[in-house]
Coordinates of N, CA and C and ligand atoms in Angstrom, one line a residue:
M1 N -187.8 -24.5 83.9 CA -189.0 -23.8 84.4 C -190.0 -24.8 85.0
T2 N -190.6 -24.5 86.1 CA -191.6 -25.4 86.6 C -192.8 -25.5 85.7
A3 N -193.6 -26.6 85.9 CA -194.8 -26.8 85.0 C -195.8 -25.6 85.2
R4 N -196.3 -25.2 84.1 CA -197.3 -24.1 84.3 C -198.7 -24.8 84.0
R5 N -199.5 -24.6 85.0 CA -200.9 -25.2 84.9 C -201.9 -24.0 85.0
L6 N -202.3 -23.6 83.8 CA -203.1 -22.4 83.7 C -204.5 -22.6 83.2
L7 N -205.4 -21.7 83.7 CA -206.8 -21.7 83.2 C -207.1 -20.4 82.7
L8 N -207.7 -20.3 81.5 CA -208.3 -19.1 81.0 C -209.8 -19.1 81.1
L9 N -210.3 -18.2 81.9 CA -211.7 -18.1 82.1 C -212.2 -16.8 81.5
G10 N -213.5 -16.9 81.0 CA -214.0 -15.6 80.4 C -215.2 -15.9 79.5
P11 N -216.0 -14.9 79.2 CA -217.1 -15.2 78.3 C -216.7 -15.6 76.9
P12 N -217.7 -16.2 76.2 CA -217.4 -16.6 74.8 C -217.0 -15.3 74.0
G13 N -216.0 -15.4 73.2 CA -215.6 -14.2 72.4 C -214.6 -13.3 73.1
A14 N -214.2 -13.7 74.3 CA -213.3 -12.8 75.0 C -211.8 -12.9 74.5
G15 N -211.6 -13.9 73.7 CA -210.3 -14.1 73.2 C -209.5 -15.2 73.8
K16 N -210.2 -16.1 74.5 CA -209.5 -17.2 75.2 C -208.6 -18.0 74.3
G17 N -209.3 -18.4 73.2 CA -208.6 -19.3 72.2 C -207.3 -18.7 71.6
T18 N -207.5 -17.4 71.2 CA -206.4 -16.7 70.7 C -205.2 -16.5 71.7
Q19 N -205.6 -16.1 72.9 CA -204.6 -15.9 73.9 C -203.9 -17.3 74.3
A20 N -204.7 -18.3 74.3 CA -204.2 -19.7 74.7 C -203.1 -20.1 73.6
Q21 N -203.4 -19.8 72.4 CA -202.4 -20.1 71.3 C -201.1 -19.4 71.6
L22 N -201.1 -18.1 72.0 CA -199.9 -17.4 72.3 C -199.2 -18.0 73.5
L23 N -199.9 -18.5 74.4 CA -199.3 -19.1 75.6 C -198.7 -20.5 75.3
V24 N -199.3 -21.2 74.3 CA -198.8 -22.4 73.8 C -197.3 -22.2 73.3
E25 N -197.2 -21.1 72.5 CA -195.9 -20.8 71.9 C -194.9 -20.4 73.0
R26 N -195.4 -19.6 73.9 CA -194.5 -19.1 74.9 C -194.0 -20.1 75.9
Y27 N -194.9 -21.0 76.3 CA -194.5 -21.9 77.4 C -194.3 -23.4 76.9
R28 N -194.6 -23.6 75.6 CA -194.5 -25.0 75.0 C -195.3 -26.0 75.8
I29 N -196.5 -25.6 76.1 CA -197.4 -26.6 76.8 C -198.7 -26.6 75.9
P30 N -199.4 -27.7 76.0 CA -200.6 -27.7 75.1 C -201.8 -26.9 75.6
Q31 N -202.6 -26.5 74.6 CA -203.9 -25.8 74.9 C -204.9 -27.0 75.0
I32 N -205.7 -27.0 76.1 CA -206.7 -28.0 76.2 C -208.1 -27.3 76.1
S33 N -208.7 -27.4 74.9 CA -210.0 -26.7 74.7 C -211.1 -27.8 74.5
T34 N -212.0 -27.8 75.5 CA -213.1 -28.8 75.3 C -214.0 -28.5 74.1
G35 N -214.1 -27.2 73.8 CA -214.9 -26.8 72.7 C -214.3 -27.3 71.4
D36 N -213.0 -27.2 71.2 CA -212.3 -27.7 70.0 C -212.4 -29.3 70.0
M37 N -212.3 -29.9 71.1 CA -212.4 -31.4 71.1 C -213.8 -31.8 70.8
L38 N -214.8 -31.1 71.3 CA -216.2 -31.4 71.0 C -216.5 -31.2 69.5
R39 N -216.0 -30.1 69.0 CA -216.2 -29.8 67.5 C -215.6 -30.9 66.7
A40 N -214.4 -31.4 67.1 CA -213.8 -32.5 66.4 C -214.6 -33.7 66.5
A41 N -215.2 -34.0 67.6 CA -216.1 -35.2 67.8 C -217.3 -35.1 67.0
V42 N -217.9 -33.8 66.8 CA -219.0 -33.6 66.0 C -218.7 -33.9 64.5
A43 N -217.5 -33.4 64.1 CA -217.1 -33.6 62.7 C -216.8 -35.1 62.4
A44 N -216.3 -35.8 63.4 CA -215.9 -37.2 63.2 C -217.2 -38.1 63.5
E45 N -218.3 -37.5 63.9 CA -219.5 -38.2 64.2 C -219.3 -39.4 65.1
T46 N -218.5 -39.1 66.2 CA -218.3 -40.1 67.2 C -219.6 -40.1 68.1
E47 N -219.7 -41.0 69.0 CA -220.9 -41.1 69.9 C -221.1 -39.8 70.7
I48 N -220.0 -39.3 71.2 CA -220.0 -38.0 72.0 C -220.4 -36.9 71.0
G49 N -219.9 -36.9 69.8 CA -220.2 -35.8 68.9 C -221.7 -35.8 68.5
I50 N -222.2 -37.0 68.3 CA -223.6 -37.1 67.9 C -224.5 -36.6 69.1
Q51 N -224.1 -36.9 70.3 CA -224.8 -36.5 71.5 C -224.7 -35.0 71.7
A52 N -223.6 -34.4 71.4 CA -223.3 -33.0 71.7 C -223.8 -32.0 70.7
K53 N -224.0 -32.4 69.4 CA -224.2 -31.5 68.3 C -225.3 -30.5 68.5
A54 N -226.5 -31.0 68.8 CA -227.6 -30.1 68.9 C -227.5 -29.1 70.1
M55 N -226.9 -29.6 71.2 CA -226.7 -28.7 72.4 C -225.7 -27.6 72.0
M56 N -224.7 -28.0 71.3 CA -223.7 -26.9 70.9 C -224.3 -25.9 70.0
E57 N -225.1 -26.4 69.1 CA -225.7 -25.4 68.1 C -226.6 -24.5 68.8
R58 N -227.3 -24.9 69.8 CA -228.2 -24.1 70.6 C -227.5 -23.1 71.5
G59 N -226.2 -23.4 71.8 CA -225.5 -22.7 72.7 C -225.6 -23.1 74.2
D60 N -226.2 -24.4 74.3 CA -226.3 -25.0 75.6 C -225.0 -25.7 76.0
L61 N -224.9 -25.9 77.3 CA -223.7 -26.7 77.7 C -223.9 -28.2 77.5
V62 N -222.9 -28.9 77.2 CA -222.9 -30.3 77.1 C -222.8 -30.8 78.5
P63 N -223.5 -32.0 78.8 CA -223.6 -32.4 80.2 C -222.2 -32.6 80.9
D64 N -222.2 -32.2 82.1 CA -220.9 -32.3 82.9 C -220.2 -33.6 82.7
E65 N -220.9 -34.7 82.9 CA -220.2 -36.0 82.9 C -219.5 -36.3 81.6
V66 N -220.1 -35.8 80.5 CA -219.5 -36.0 79.2 C -218.2 -35.1 79.1
V67 N -218.3 -33.9 79.4 CA -217.2 -32.9 79.3 C -216.0 -33.3 80.3
I68 N -216.4 -33.7 81.5 CA -215.4 -34.1 82.5 C -214.6 -35.3 81.9
G69 N -215.3 -36.2 81.3 CA -214.6 -37.4 80.8 C -213.6 -37.0 79.7
V70 N -214.1 -36.1 78.8 CA -213.2 -35.7 77.7 C -212.0 -35.0 78.3
A71 N -212.2 -34.1 79.2 CA -211.1 -33.3 79.8 C -210.1 -34.2 80.5
E72 N -210.7 -35.1 81.3 CA -209.8 -35.9 82.1 C -208.9 -36.8 81.3
E73 N -209.5 -37.3 80.2 CA -208.7 -38.2 79.3 C -207.6 -37.4 78.6
R74 N -207.9 -36.1 78.3 CA -206.9 -35.3 77.6 C -205.8 -34.9 78.6
L75 N -206.2 -34.6 79.9 CA -205.2 -34.2 80.9 C -204.2 -35.4 81.2
A76 N -204.7 -36.6 81.0 CA -203.9 -37.8 81.3 C -202.8 -38.0 80.3
Q77 N -202.9 -37.4 79.1 CA -201.9 -37.6 78.0 C -200.5 -37.0 78.4
D78 N -199.5 -37.7 77.8 CA -198.1 -37.3 78.1 C -197.8 -35.8 78.0
D79 N -198.2 -35.2 77.0 CA -197.8 -33.8 76.7 C -198.4 -32.9 77.8
A80 N -199.4 -33.3 78.5 CA -200.0 -32.4 79.5 C -199.3 -32.5 80.9
Q81 N -198.3 -33.4 81.0 CA -197.7 -33.6 82.3 C -196.7 -32.4 82.6
R82 N -196.3 -31.7 81.5 CA -195.4 -30.6 81.7 C -196.1 -29.3 81.9
G83 N -197.4 -29.4 81.9 CA -198.3 -28.2 82.1 C -199.3 -28.1 81.0
F84 N -200.2 -27.2 81.1 CA -201.3 -27.0 80.1 C -202.0 -25.7 80.3
I85 N -202.8 -25.3 79.3 CA -203.6 -24.2 79.3 C -205.0 -24.6 79.1
L86 N -205.8 -24.6 80.1 CA -207.2 -24.9 79.9 C -208.0 -23.8 79.4
D87 N -208.8 -24.0 78.4 CA -209.6 -23.0 77.7 C -211.0 -23.5 77.4
G88 N -211.9 -23.0 78.2 CA -213.3 -23.4 78.0 C -213.7 -24.6 78.9
F89 N -212.8 -25.0 79.8 CA -213.1 -26.0 80.8 C -212.3 -25.6 82.0
P90 N -212.9 -25.6 83.2 CA -214.3 -25.9 83.6 C -215.3 -24.8 83.3
R91 N -216.6 -25.1 83.2 CA -217.6 -24.1 82.9 C -218.7 -24.2 83.9
T92 N -218.7 -25.1 84.8 CA -219.7 -25.2 85.8 C -219.1 -25.6 87.2
G93 N -219.8 -25.4 88.3 CA -219.3 -25.7 89.6 C -218.9 -27.2 89.7
A94 N -219.7 -28.1 89.1 CA -219.4 -29.5 89.1 C -218.1 -29.8 88.4
Q95 N -217.9 -29.1 87.2 CA -216.7 -29.4 86.5 C -215.5 -28.9 87.2
A96 N -215.6 -27.7 87.9 CA -214.5 -27.1 88.6 C -214.1 -28.1 89.8
E97 N -215.1 -28.6 90.4 CA -214.8 -29.6 91.5 C -214.2 -30.8 91.1
A98 N -214.6 -31.3 89.9 CA -214.0 -32.5 89.4 C -212.6 -32.3 89.0
L99 N -212.3 -31.1 88.4 CA -210.9 -30.7 88.1 C -210.1 -30.6 89.3
D100 N -210.6 -29.9 90.3 CA -209.8 -29.7 91.6 C -209.5 -31.1 92.1
A101 N -210.5 -32.0 92.1 CA -210.2 -33.4 92.7 C -209.2 -34.1 91.9
L102 N -209.3 -34.0 90.6 CA -208.3 -34.8 89.8 C -206.9 -34.2 90.0
L103 N -206.8 -32.9 90.0 CA -205.4 -32.3 90.1 C -204.9 -32.6 91.5
E104 N -205.8 -32.6 92.5 CA -205.3 -32.9 93.8 C -204.8 -34.3 93.9
R105 N -205.5 -35.2 93.3 CA -205.1 -36.6 93.3 C -203.7 -36.7 92.7
L106 N -203.5 -36.0 91.6 CA -202.2 -36.0 90.9 C -201.1 -35.2 91.6
G107 N -201.5 -34.4 92.6 CA -200.6 -33.5 93.3 C -200.1 -32.4 92.4
T108 N -200.9 -32.0 91.4 CA -200.5 -30.9 90.5 C -201.6 -29.9 90.4
P109 N -201.8 -29.0 91.4 CA -202.9 -28.1 91.4 C -202.7 -27.0 90.3
L110 N -203.8 -26.3 90.0 CA -203.7 -25.2 89.1 C -202.8 -24.1 89.7
E111 N -202.1 -23.5 88.8 CA -201.2 -22.5 89.3 C -201.8 -21.1 89.2
R112 N -202.5 -20.8 88.1 CA -203.2 -19.5 87.9 C -204.4 -19.6 87.1
C113 N -205.4 -18.8 87.5 CA -206.6 -18.7 86.7 C -206.7 -17.2 86.2
V114 N -206.6 -17.0 84.9 CA -206.7 -15.7 84.3 C -208.2 -15.5 83.9
A115 N -208.9 -14.5 84.5 CA -210.3 -14.2 84.1 C -210.3 -13.0 83.1
L116 N -210.6 -13.3 81.9 CA -210.7 -12.2 80.9 C -212.1 -11.5 81.1
T117 N -212.1 -10.2 81.2 CA -213.3 -9.5 81.3 C -213.7 -8.6 80.1
L118 N -214.9 -8.6 79.7 CA -215.4 -7.9 78.5 C -216.9 -7.6 78.7
D119 N -217.3 -6.4 78.2 CA -218.7 -6.1 78.4 C -219.6 -6.8 77.3
E120 N -220.9 -6.9 77.6 CA -221.7 -7.8 76.8 C -221.8 -7.3 75.4
E121 N -222.0 -6.0 75.1 CA -222.1 -5.6 73.7 C -220.9 -5.9 72.9
E122 N -219.7 -5.8 73.5 CA -218.5 -6.1 72.8 C -218.4 -7.6 72.5
I123 N -218.9 -8.4 73.4 CA -218.9 -9.8 73.2 C -219.8 -10.2 72.0
V124 N -221.0 -9.6 72.0 CA -221.9 -9.9 70.9 C -221.3 -9.5 69.6
S125 N -220.7 -8.3 69.5 CA -220.2 -7.8 68.2 C -219.0 -8.6 67.8
R126 N -218.2 -9.0 68.7 CA -217.0 -9.9 68.3 C -217.5 -11.2 67.8
L127 N -218.5 -11.8 68.5 CA -218.9 -13.2 68.1 C -219.6 -13.1 66.7
L128 N -220.4 -12.1 66.5 CA -221.1 -12.0 65.2 C -220.0 -11.8 64.1
K129 N -219.0 -11.1 64.4 CA -217.9 -10.9 63.4 C -217.2 -12.3 63.1
R130 N -217.0 -13.0 64.2 CA -216.4 -14.3 64.1 C -217.2 -15.3 63.2
A131 N -218.6 -15.1 63.4 CA -219.5 -15.9 62.6 C -219.3 -15.7 61.1
E132 N -219.1 -14.5 60.7 CA -218.8 -14.2 59.3 C -217.5 -14.8 58.8
I133 N -216.5 -14.8 59.7 CA -215.2 -15.2 59.3 C -215.1 -16.8 59.3
E134 N -215.5 -17.3 60.4 CA -215.3 -18.8 60.6 C -216.5 -19.6 60.3
G135 N -217.7 -19.0 60.2 CA -218.9 -19.8 60.0 C -219.2 -20.8 61.0
R136 N -218.9 -20.5 62.3 CA -219.3 -21.4 63.4 C -220.8 -21.5 63.5
S137 N -221.4 -22.7 63.6 CA -222.8 -22.7 63.5 C -223.5 -22.2 64.8
D138 N -222.7 -22.0 65.9 CA -223.3 -21.5 67.1 C -223.0 -20.0 67.3
D139 N -222.6 -19.3 66.2 CA -222.3 -17.9 66.3 C -223.4 -17.0 65.7
N140 N -224.6 -17.5 65.6 CA -225.7 -16.6 65.2 C -226.2 -15.9 66.4
E141 N -227.0 -14.8 66.2 CA -227.3 -13.9 67.3 C -228.0 -14.5 68.5
T142 N -229.0 -15.4 68.1 CA -229.8 -16.0 69.2 C -228.9 -16.9 70.0
A143 N -228.1 -17.7 69.4 CA -227.2 -18.6 70.1 C -226.2 -17.9 70.9
V144 N -225.7 -16.8 70.3 CA -224.7 -15.9 71.0 C -225.3 -15.4 72.3
R145 N -226.5 -14.8 72.2 CA -227.1 -14.2 73.4 C -227.3 -15.3 74.5
H146 N -227.7 -16.5 74.0 CA -227.9 -17.6 74.9 C -226.6 -18.0 75.5
R147 N -225.5 -18.1 74.8 CA -224.3 -18.5 75.4 C -223.8 -17.6 76.4
I148 N -224.1 -16.3 76.2 CA -223.6 -15.3 77.2 C -224.4 -15.5 78.5
A149 N -225.8 -15.7 78.3 CA -226.6 -15.9 79.5 C -226.1 -17.2 80.3
V150 N -225.8 -18.2 79.5 CA -225.3 -19.5 80.1 C -224.0 -19.2 80.9
Y151 N -223.2 -18.4 80.2 CA -221.9 -18.1 80.9 C -222.1 -17.3 82.2
Q152 N -223.0 -16.3 82.1 CA -223.3 -15.5 83.4 C -223.8 -16.4 84.5
E153 N -224.7 -17.3 84.1 CA -225.4 -18.1 85.1 C -224.4 -19.2 85.7
Q154 N -223.8 -19.9 84.8 CA -223.1 -21.2 85.2 C -221.6 -21.0 85.4
T155 N -221.0 -20.1 84.6 CA -219.5 -20.1 84.6 C -218.9 -19.0 85.4
E156 N -219.6 -17.8 85.3 CA -219.1 -16.6 86.0 C -218.8 -16.9 87.5
P157 N -219.7 -17.7 88.2 CA -219.4 -18.0 89.6 C -218.1 -18.6 89.9
L158 N -217.5 -19.2 88.8 CA -216.1 -19.8 89.0 C -215.1 -18.8 89.3
V159 N -215.3 -17.6 88.9 CA -214.3 -16.5 89.2 C -214.1 -16.5 90.7
A160 N -215.2 -16.5 91.5 CA -215.2 -16.5 92.9 C -214.5 -17.7 93.5
H161 N -214.8 -18.8 92.8 CA -214.2 -20.1 93.2 C -212.6 -20.1 93.2
Y162 N -212.1 -19.5 92.1 CA -210.6 -19.4 92.0 C -210.1 -18.3 92.8
E163 N -210.9 -17.2 93.0 CA -210.4 -16.1 93.9 C -210.2 -16.7 95.3
A164 N -211.2 -17.5 95.7 CA -211.1 -18.1 97.1 C -209.8 -18.9 97.2
Q165 N -209.4 -19.5 96.1 CA -208.1 -20.3 96.1 C -206.9 -19.5 96.1
G166 N -207.1 -18.2 95.8 CA -205.9 -17.3 95.8 C -205.1 -17.3 94.5
I167 N -205.7 -17.9 93.4 CA -204.9 -18.0 92.2 C -205.5 -17.2 91.0
L168 N -206.5 -16.4 91.3 CA -207.2 -15.6 90.3 C -206.5 -14.3 90.0
R169 N -206.4 -14.0 88.7 CA -206.0 -12.7 88.2 C -207.0 -12.2 87.2
R170 N -207.5 -11.0 87.4 CA -208.5 -10.4 86.4 C -207.7 -9.6 85.4
V171 N -208.0 -9.9 84.1 CA -207.4 -9.2 83.0 C -208.4 -8.6 82.1
E172 N -208.3 -7.3 81.8 CA -209.2 -6.6 80.9 C -209.0 -7.1 79.5
G173 N -210.1 -7.6 78.9 CA -210.0 -8.2 77.6 C -210.2 -7.3 76.4
T174 N -210.4 -6.0 76.6 CA -210.5 -5.1 75.5 C -209.2 -4.7 74.9
G175 N -209.2 -4.2 73.7 CA -208.0 -3.8 73.0 C -207.5 -4.8 72.1
S176 N -206.2 -4.6 71.6 CA -205.7 -5.5 70.6 C -205.2 -6.9 71.2
V177 N -205.0 -7.9 70.4 CA -204.5 -9.2 70.8 C -203.2 -8.9 71.6
E178 N -202.3 -8.1 71.1 CA -201.0 -7.8 71.7 C -201.2 -7.2 73.1
E179 N -202.1 -6.2 73.1 CA -202.3 -5.5 74.4 C -202.8 -6.5 75.5
V180 N -203.8 -7.4 75.1 CA -204.3 -8.3 76.1 C -203.2 -9.3 76.4
A181 N -202.4 -9.8 75.4 CA -201.3 -10.7 75.7 C -200.3 -10.2 76.7
K182 N -200.0 -8.9 76.6 CA -199.1 -8.2 77.5 C -199.7 -8.2 78.9
R183 N -201.0 -7.9 79.0 CA -201.6 -7.9 80.4 C -201.6 -9.3 81.0
I184 N -201.8 -10.3 80.2 CA -201.8 -11.7 80.7 C -200.4 -12.0 81.1
E185 N -199.4 -11.6 80.3 CA -198.0 -11.9 80.7 C -197.7 -11.3 82.1
E186 N -198.2 -10.1 82.3 CA -197.9 -9.4 83.6 C -198.6 -10.2 84.7
A187 N -199.9 -10.6 84.4 CA -200.6 -11.3 85.4 C -200.0 -12.7 85.8
L188 N -199.3 -13.3 84.8 CA -198.7 -14.6 85.1 C -197.3 -14.4 85.7
G189 N -196.7 -13.2 85.6 CA -195.4 -12.8 86.0 C -194.6 -13.6 87.0
Ligands
LIG1 P1 -216.3 -23.0 73.1 O1 -215.5 -23.3 71.8 O2 -215.4 -23.2 74.3 O3 -217.0 -21.8 73.1 O4 -217.3 -24.2 73.2 C1 -218.3 -24.4 72.2 C2 -219.5 -25.2 72.8 O5 -219.0 -26.5 73.2 C3 -220.2 -24.6 74.0 O6 -221.1 -23.6 73.7 C4 -220.8 -25.8 74.7 O7 -221.9 -26.2 74.0 C5 -219.7 -26.9 74.4 N1 -218.7 -26.9 75.5 C6 -217.4 -26.6 75.4 N2 -216.7 -26.7 76.6 C7 -217.7 -27.1 77.4 C8 -217.7 -27.3 78.8 N3 -216.6 -27.2 79.6 N4 -218.9 -27.7 79.4 C9 -220.0 -27.8 78.7 N5 -220.1 -27.6 77.4 C10 -219.0 -27.2 76.8

């Protein structure tokens, strides 16, 4: 099979992480989640982690140059050469442009962007539920509302960016994990 270079786009709580995990098993390619990498950096108290901690807790974005560096380093690793699933990166126009430029340099453009769609009240209720289960420090209601606003302002415009590239597929994020997985499968078909 040819390398699959996939991007999952969507608001926080839309199920990107869960769906990315299923795609990892299906295609045997790594999930690249800048959120997971940043949480690991916070836990390990690295320089980046110390810098990012307060911003993440508020639900603000970590500066582009920091996240771009983290993502580029990860994409350069061996296991990403056969393909990857980006989850939570890019999140701004500058990040998308940096990613486009990097992949163009490598001659390996993104193949598909799947945009998961979900309405705001469902996002809030899912994230507050996740807060109870996982105890993520950025899943309190104030931070959740703020992350949604940040998503709408900074990240949602990327849907148009990938639509213009002709690689966008919109997928309804409501319903069970299996239902959404099936829709994604069809969209990647
Ligand atoms: P996530 O797990 O993807 O929801 O990310 C959790 C938090 O990490 C976000 O609310 C941001 O503070 C930070 N973060 C993750 N990915 C990015 C990114 N691509 N750009 C900026 N900040 C990010």
